Short mmCIF file of C-alpha atoms in Angstrom, two decimals:
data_model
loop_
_atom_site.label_atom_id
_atom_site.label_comp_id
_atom_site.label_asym_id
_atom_site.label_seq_id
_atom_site.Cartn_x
_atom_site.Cartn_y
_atom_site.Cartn_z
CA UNK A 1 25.11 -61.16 -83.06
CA UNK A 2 22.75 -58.49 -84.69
CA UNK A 3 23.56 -56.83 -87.78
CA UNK A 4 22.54 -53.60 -89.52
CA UNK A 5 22.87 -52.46 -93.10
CA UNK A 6 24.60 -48.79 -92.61
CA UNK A 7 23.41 -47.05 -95.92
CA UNK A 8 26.03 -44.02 -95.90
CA UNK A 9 25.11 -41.43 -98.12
CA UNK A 10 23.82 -42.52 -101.28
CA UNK A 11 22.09 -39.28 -102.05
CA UNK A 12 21.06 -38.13 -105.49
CA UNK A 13 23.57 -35.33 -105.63
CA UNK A 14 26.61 -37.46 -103.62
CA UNK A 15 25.78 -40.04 -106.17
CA UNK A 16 25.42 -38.79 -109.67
CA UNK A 17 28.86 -37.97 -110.39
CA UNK A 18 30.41 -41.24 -109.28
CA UNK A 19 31.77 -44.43 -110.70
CA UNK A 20 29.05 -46.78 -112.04
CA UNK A 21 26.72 -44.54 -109.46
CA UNK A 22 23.64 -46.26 -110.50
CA UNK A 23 24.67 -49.45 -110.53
CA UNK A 24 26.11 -49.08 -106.86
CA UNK A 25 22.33 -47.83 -106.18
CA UNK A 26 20.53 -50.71 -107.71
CA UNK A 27 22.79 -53.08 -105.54
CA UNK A 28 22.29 -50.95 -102.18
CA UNK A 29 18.03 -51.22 -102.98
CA UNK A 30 18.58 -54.59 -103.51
CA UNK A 31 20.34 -55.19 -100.15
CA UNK A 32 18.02 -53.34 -97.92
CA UNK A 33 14.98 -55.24 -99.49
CA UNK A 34 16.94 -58.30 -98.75
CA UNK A 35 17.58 -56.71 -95.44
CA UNK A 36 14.00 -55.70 -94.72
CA UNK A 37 12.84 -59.35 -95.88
CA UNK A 38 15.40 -61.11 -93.61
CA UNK A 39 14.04 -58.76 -90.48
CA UNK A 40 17.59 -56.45 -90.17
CA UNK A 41 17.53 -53.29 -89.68
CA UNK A 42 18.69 -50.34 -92.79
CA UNK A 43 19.94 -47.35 -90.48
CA UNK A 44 20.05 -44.51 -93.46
CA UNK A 45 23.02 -41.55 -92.99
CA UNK A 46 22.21 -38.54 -94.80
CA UNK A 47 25.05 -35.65 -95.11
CA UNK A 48 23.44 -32.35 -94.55
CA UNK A 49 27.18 -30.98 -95.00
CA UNK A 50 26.91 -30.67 -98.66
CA UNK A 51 23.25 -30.58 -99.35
CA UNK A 52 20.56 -28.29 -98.31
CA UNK A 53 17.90 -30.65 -96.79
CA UNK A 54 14.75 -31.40 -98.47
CA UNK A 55 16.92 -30.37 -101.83
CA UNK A 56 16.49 -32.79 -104.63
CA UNK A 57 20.08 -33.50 -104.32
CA UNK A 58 19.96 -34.32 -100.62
CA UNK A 59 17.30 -36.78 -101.40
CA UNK A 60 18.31 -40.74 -101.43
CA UNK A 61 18.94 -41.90 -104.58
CA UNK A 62 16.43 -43.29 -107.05
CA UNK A 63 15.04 -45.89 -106.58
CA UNK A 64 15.96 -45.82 -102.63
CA UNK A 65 12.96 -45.14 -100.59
CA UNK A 66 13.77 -44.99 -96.76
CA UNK A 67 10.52 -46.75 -94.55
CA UNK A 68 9.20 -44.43 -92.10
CA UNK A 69 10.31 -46.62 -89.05
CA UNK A 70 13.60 -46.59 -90.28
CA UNK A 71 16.35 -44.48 -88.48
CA UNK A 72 17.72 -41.51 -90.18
CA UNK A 73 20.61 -40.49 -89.13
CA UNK A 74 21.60 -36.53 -90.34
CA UNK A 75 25.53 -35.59 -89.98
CA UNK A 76 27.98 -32.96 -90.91
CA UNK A 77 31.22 -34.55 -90.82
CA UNK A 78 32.73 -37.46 -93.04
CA UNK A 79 32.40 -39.63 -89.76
CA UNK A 80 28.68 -40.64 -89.28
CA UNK A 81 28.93 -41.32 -85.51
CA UNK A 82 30.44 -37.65 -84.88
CA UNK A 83 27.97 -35.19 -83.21
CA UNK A 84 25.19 -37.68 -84.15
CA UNK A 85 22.83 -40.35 -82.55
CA UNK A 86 23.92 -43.13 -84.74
CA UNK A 87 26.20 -44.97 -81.58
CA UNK A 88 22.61 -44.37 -79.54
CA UNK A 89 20.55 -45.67 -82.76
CA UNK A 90 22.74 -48.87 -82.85
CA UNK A 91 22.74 -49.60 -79.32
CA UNK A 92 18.93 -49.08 -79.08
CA UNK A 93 18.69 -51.96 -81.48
CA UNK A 94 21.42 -53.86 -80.37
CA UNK A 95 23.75 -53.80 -83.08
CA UNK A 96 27.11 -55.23 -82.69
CA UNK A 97 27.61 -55.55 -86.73
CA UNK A 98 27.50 -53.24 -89.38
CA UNK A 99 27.55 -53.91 -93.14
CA UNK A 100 28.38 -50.84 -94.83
CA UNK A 101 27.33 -49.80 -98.16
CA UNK A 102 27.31 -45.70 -99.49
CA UNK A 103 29.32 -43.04 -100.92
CA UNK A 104 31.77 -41.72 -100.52
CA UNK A 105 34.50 -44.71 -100.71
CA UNK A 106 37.11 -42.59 -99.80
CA UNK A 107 35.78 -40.21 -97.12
CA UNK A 108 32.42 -40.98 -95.53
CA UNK A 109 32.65 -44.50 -96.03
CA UNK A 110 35.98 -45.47 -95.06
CA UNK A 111 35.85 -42.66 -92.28
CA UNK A 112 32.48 -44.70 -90.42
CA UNK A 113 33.44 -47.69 -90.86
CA UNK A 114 37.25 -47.50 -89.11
CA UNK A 115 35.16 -45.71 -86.67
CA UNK A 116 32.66 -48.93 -86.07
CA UNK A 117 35.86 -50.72 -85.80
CA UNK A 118 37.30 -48.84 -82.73
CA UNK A 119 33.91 -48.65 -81.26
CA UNK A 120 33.82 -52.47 -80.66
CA UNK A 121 31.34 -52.94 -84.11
CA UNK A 122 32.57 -56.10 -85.75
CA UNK A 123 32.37 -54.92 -89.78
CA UNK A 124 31.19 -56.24 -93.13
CA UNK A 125 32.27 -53.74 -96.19
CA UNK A 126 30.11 -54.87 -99.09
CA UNK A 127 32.52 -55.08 -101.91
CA UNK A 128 30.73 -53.59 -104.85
CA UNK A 129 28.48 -51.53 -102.91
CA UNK A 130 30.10 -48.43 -102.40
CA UNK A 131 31.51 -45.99 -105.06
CA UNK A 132 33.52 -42.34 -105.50
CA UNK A 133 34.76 -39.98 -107.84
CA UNK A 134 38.20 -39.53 -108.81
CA UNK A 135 40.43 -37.42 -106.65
CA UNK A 136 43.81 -35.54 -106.70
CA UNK A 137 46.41 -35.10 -104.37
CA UNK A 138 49.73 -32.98 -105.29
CA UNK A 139 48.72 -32.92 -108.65
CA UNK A 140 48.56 -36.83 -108.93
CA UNK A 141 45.06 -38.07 -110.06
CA UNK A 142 43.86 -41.01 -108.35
CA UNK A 143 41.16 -42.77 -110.62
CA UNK A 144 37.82 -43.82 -108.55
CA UNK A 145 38.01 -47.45 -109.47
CA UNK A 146 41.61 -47.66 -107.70
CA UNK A 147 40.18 -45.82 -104.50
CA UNK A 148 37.20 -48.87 -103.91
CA UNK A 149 39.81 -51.55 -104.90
CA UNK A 150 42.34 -49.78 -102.13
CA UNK A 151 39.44 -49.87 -99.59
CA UNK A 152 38.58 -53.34 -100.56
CA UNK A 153 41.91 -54.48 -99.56
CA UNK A 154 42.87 -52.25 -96.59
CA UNK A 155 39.46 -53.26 -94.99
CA UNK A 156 39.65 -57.08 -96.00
CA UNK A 157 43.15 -56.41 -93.94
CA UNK A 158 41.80 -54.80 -91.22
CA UNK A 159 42.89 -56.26 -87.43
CA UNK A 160 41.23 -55.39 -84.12
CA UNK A 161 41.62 -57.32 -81.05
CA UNK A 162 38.10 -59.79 -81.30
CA UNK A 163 37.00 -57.97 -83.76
CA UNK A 164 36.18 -59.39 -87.42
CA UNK A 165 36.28 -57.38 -90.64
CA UNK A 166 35.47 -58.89 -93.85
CA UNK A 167 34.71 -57.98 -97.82
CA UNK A 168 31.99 -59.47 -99.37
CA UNK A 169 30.04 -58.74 -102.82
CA UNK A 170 26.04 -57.39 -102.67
CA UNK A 171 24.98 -61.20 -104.22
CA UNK A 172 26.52 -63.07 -101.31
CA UNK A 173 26.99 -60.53 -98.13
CA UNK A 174 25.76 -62.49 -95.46
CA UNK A 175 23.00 -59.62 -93.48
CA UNK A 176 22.99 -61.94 -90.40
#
C-alpha cells in the first residue's frame, strides 16, 4: 500500500479564524516533515474559491512551506477531486491511501475525504489535525470543537466494502 499526506487547505486566510488554528498548523508541518523524512508523498490542495491566488491569504499557512516537487493541487469546490487533477496526481504516484489533514472540518475536509472513500482510497483522518470555525444552521450555533469531535466519530465509523477508515492523532498516525 502507498500512502499520501492530503494537506487540504490550510491557508493563512482559511486558517486564522479557526479553532486552535495554529496549533492544527504546527501539527500538519510536523507531519509532512515526518512525511518527507519517511519518503511519502504531501499532495498540497489550495482553494482558489475563496482566495485570490498569490494573495497573502491564499498562501499556506506559516510555517508550511510546500517543496517545489510537490503536487499542488488548485480547486473551486469543497470536494478536492472535483474538476481537478488530484485522482490523476494520486494515481501517478500510486496512492491507494490518504491521510487527511486541513481545514475546513466540516466542508472541504469531510467533503474529500468521503470522496477518497467511494473512489476505492482506503482513509486515515488524523484526529487533531484538522480544525473549523463555528457554524449555524436555523439559528442553532454549532461550536467548532463539536464539528471535529462529530467528524472524528462519523469517520472512525465509516464502512466501505474492503475499504479501511481509521482516526488517529498527529503523534502516532502511522504515514505508511
Amino acid at each position: 500500500m502507498t500512502s499520501a499526506l492530503l494537506v487540504i487547505d490550510v491557508q493563512a486566510g482559511v486558517v486564522r479564524p479557526c479553532l486552535d488554528g495554529q496549533r492544527v498548523v504546527d501539527r500538519v508541518d510536523a507531519l509532512v516533515g515526518r512525511a518527507r523524512a519517511e519518503g511519502v508523498p504531501a499532495v498540497w490542495v489550495q482553494d482558489e474559491q475563496d482566495f485570490a491566488v498569490d494573495t497573502d491569504d491564499w498562501q499556506l499557512a506559516a510555517p508550511l512551506v510546500r517543496d517545489d516537487d510537490e503536487p499542488l493541487v488548485r480547486k473551486k469546490y469543497r470536494d478536492s477531486f472535483a474538476d481537478t487533477d488530484l485522482h490523476v496526481v494520486l494515481s501517478e504516484l500510486e496512492v491507494s491511501r490518504l491521510v487527511v489533514v486541513g481545514t475546513q472540518t466540516d466542508s472541504c475536509v469531510r467533503t474529500t475525504a468521503q470522496r477518497a472513500a467511494s473512489e476505492g482510497f482506503d482513509v486515515t483522518l488524523v484526529e487533531d489535525g484538522h480544525t473549523t470555525t463555528d457554524a449555524e444552521w436555523n439559528g442553532t450555533t454549532i461550536r467548532a470543537a463539536d464539528i471535529i469531535a462529530h467528524t472524528n466519530m462519523y469517520w472512525s465509523g465509516l464502512r466501505y466494502p474492503g475499504r479501511r477508515f481509521d482516526v488517529a492523532p498527529a503523534a502516532t498516525v502511522p504515514l505508511r
